[in-house]
PDB file of C-alpha atoms in Angstrom:
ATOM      1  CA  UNK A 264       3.651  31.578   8.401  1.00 41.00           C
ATOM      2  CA  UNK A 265      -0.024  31.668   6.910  1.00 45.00           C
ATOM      3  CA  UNK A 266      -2.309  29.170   8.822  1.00 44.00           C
ATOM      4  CA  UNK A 267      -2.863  27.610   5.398  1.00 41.00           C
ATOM      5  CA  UNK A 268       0.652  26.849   5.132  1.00 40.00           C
ATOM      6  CA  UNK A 269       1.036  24.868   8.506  1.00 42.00           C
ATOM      7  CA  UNK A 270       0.720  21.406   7.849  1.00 40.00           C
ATOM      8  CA  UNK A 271       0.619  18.877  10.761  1.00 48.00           C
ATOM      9  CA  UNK A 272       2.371  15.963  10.298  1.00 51.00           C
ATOM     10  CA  UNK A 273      -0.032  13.196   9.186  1.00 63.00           C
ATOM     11  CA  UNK A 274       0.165   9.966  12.039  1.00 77.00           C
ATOM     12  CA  UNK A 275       1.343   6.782  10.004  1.00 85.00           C
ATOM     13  CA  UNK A 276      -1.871   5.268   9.176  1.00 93.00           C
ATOM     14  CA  UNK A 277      -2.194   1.353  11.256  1.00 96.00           C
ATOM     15  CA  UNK A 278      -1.116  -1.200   9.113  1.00 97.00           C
ATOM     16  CA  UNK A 279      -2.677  -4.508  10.264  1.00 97.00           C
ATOM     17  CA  UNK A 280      -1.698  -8.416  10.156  1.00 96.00           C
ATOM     18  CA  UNK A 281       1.569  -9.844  10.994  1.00 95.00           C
ATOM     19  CA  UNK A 282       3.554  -6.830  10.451  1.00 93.00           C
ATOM     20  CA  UNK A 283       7.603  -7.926  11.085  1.00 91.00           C
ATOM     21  CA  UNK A 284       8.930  -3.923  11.170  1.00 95.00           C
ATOM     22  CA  UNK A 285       8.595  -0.164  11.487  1.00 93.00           C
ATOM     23  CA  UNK A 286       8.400  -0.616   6.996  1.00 96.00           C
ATOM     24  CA  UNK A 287       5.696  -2.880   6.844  1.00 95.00           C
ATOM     25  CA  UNK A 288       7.704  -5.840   6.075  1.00 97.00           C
ATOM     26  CA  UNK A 289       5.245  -9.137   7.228  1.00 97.00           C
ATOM     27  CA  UNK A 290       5.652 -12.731   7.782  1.00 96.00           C
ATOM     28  CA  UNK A 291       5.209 -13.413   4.241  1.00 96.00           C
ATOM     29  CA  UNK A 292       7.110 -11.082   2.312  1.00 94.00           C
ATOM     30  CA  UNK A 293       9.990  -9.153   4.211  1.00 93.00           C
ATOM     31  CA  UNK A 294      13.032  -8.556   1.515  1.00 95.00           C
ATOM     32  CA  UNK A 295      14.666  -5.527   1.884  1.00 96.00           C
ATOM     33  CA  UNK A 296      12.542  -4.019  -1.073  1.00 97.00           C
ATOM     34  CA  UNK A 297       9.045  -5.194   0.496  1.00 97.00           C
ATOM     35  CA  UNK A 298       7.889  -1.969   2.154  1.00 97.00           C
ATOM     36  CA  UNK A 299       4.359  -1.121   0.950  1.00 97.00           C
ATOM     37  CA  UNK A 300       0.903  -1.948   2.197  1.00 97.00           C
ATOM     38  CA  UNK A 301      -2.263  -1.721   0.506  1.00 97.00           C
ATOM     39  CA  UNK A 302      -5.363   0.086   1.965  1.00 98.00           C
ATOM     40  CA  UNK A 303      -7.638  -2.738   0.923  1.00 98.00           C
ATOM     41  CA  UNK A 304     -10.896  -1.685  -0.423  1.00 98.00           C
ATOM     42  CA  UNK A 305     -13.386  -3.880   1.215  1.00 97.00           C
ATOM     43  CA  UNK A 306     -12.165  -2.598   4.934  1.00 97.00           C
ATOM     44  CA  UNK A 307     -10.539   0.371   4.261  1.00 97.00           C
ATOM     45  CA  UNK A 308      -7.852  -0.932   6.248  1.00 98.00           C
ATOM     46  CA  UNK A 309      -3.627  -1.323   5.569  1.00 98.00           C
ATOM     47  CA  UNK A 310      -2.627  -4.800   5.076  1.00 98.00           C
ATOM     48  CA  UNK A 311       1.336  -5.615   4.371  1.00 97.00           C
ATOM     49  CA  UNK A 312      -0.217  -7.909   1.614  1.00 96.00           C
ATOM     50  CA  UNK A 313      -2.650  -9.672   0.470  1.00 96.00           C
ATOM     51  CA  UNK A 314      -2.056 -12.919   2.651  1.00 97.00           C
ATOM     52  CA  UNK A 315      -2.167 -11.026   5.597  1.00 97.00           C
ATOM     53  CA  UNK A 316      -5.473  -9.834   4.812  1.00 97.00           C
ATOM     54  CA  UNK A 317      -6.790 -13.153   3.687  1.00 97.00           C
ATOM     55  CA  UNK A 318      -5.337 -14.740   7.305  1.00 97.00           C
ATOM     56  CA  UNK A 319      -6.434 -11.839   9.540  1.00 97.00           C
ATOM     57  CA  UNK A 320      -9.384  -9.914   8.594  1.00 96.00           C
ATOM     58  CA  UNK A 321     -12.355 -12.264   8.576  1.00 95.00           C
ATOM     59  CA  UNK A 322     -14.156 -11.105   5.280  1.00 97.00           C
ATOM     60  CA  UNK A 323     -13.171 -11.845   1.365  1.00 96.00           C
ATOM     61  CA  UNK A 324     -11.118  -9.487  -0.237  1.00 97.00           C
ATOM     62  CA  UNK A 325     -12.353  -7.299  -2.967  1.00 96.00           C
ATOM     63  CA  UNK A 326     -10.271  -5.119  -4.873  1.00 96.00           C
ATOM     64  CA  UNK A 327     -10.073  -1.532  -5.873  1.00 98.00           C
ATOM     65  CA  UNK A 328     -12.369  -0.442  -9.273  1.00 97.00           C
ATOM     66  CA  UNK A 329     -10.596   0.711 -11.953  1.00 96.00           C
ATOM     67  CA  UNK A 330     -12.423   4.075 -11.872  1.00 97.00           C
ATOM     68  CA  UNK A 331     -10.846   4.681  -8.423  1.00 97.00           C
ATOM     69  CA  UNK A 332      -6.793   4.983  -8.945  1.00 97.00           C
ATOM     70  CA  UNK A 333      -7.112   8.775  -7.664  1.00 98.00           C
ATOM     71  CA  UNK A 334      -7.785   6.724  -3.706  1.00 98.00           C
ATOM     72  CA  UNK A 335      -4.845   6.863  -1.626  1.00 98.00           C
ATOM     73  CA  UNK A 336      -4.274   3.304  -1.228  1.00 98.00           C
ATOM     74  CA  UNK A 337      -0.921   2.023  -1.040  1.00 98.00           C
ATOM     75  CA  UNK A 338       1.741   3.262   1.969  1.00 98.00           C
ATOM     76  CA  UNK A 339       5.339   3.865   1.668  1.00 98.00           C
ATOM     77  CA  UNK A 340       6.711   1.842   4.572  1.00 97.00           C
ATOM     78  CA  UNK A 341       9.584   4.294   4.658  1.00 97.00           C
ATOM     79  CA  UNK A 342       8.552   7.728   4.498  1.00 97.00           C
ATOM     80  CA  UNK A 343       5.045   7.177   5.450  1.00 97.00           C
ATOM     81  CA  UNK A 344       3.854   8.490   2.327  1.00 97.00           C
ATOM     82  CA  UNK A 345       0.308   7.747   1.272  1.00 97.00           C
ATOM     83  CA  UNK A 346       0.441   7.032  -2.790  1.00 98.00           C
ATOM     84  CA  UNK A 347      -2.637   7.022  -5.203  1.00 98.00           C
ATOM     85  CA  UNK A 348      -3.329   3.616  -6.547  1.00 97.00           C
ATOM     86  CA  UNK A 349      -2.433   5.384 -10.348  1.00 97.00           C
ATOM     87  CA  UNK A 350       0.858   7.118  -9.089  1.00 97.00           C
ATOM     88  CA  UNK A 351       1.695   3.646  -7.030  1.00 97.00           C
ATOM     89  CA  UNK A 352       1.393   1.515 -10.344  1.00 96.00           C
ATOM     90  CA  UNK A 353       3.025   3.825 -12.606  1.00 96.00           C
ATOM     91  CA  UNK A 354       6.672   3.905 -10.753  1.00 96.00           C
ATOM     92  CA  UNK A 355       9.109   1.212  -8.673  1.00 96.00           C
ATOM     93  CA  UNK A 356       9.880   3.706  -6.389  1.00 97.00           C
ATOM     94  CA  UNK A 357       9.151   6.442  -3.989  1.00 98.00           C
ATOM     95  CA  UNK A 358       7.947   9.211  -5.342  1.00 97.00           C
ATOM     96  CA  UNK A 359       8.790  11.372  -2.085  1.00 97.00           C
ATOM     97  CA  UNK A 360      11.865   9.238  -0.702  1.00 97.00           C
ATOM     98  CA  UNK A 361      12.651   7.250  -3.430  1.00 98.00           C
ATOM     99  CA  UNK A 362      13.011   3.768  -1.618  1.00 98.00           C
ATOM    100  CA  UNK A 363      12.679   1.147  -3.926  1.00 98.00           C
ATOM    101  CA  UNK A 364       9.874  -0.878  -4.245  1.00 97.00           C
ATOM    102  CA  UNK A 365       9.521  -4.879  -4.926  1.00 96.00           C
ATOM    103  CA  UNK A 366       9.121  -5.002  -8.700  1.00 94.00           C
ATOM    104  CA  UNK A 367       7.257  -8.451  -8.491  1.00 93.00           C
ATOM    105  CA  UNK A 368       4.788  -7.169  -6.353  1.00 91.00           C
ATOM    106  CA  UNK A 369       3.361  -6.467  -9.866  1.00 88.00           C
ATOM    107  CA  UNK A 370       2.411 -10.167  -9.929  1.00 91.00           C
ATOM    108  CA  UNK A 371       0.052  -9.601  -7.635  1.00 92.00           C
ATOM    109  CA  UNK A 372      -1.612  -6.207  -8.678  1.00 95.00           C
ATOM    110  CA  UNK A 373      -4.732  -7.802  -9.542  1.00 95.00           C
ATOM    111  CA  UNK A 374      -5.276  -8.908  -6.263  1.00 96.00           C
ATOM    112  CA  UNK A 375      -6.010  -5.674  -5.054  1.00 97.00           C
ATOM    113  CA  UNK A 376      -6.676  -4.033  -7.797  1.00 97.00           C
ATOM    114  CA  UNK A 377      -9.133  -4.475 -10.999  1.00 95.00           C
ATOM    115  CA  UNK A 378      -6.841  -5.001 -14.033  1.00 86.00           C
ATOM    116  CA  UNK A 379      -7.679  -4.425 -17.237  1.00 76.00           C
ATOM    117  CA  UNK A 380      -8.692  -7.579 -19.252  1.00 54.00           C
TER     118      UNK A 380
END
């Protein structure tokens, strides 16, 4: 095989906060369908949600510009998969696994990211 062919397995980025399970599932929300966290844009760091941020990482949230939906920002909790903010917002699943995804979570999209007004 090519060299530019081998991929290494990317390492499941950290996710941080009261994390309950190996799917990101927290303290707060932890239904079967709860398996994302969100690379927050004012740390650059994965947070199960937004109240796990706002408990555990000492500094205000801000939220992801518009402009940016091309940043990897959101993570599959069961396939590891790192999603674009745009391809995150635009499905309730998966794109690689196709584990569902909590369709309220859209309740709180402006919370992380800028909305449109």
């Amino acid at each position: 095989m090519p060299e530019s062919d081998h991929r290494e397995p990317r390492a499941s980025p950290l996710v941080l906060g009261p994390v309950v399970d190996e799917m990101t599932r927290c303290v707060h929300y932890r239904t079967e369908v709860d398996i994302v966290a969100i690379k927050f844009a004012c740390c650059n760091e994965y947070y199960p949600c937004h109240l796990c941020h706002e408990e555990t990482a000492g500094h205000v949230a801000t939220q992801w510009k518009h402009s940016e939906r091309d940043q990897e920002a959101v993570l599959c909790g069961a396939c590891s998969i790192e999603l674009t903010i745009a391809s995150y917002l635009a499905t309730n699943e998966c794109p690689s696994c196709r584990a569902p995804f909590n369709e309220r979570c859209r309740l709180h999209a402006h919370l992380y990211f800028e909305t449109a007004d």
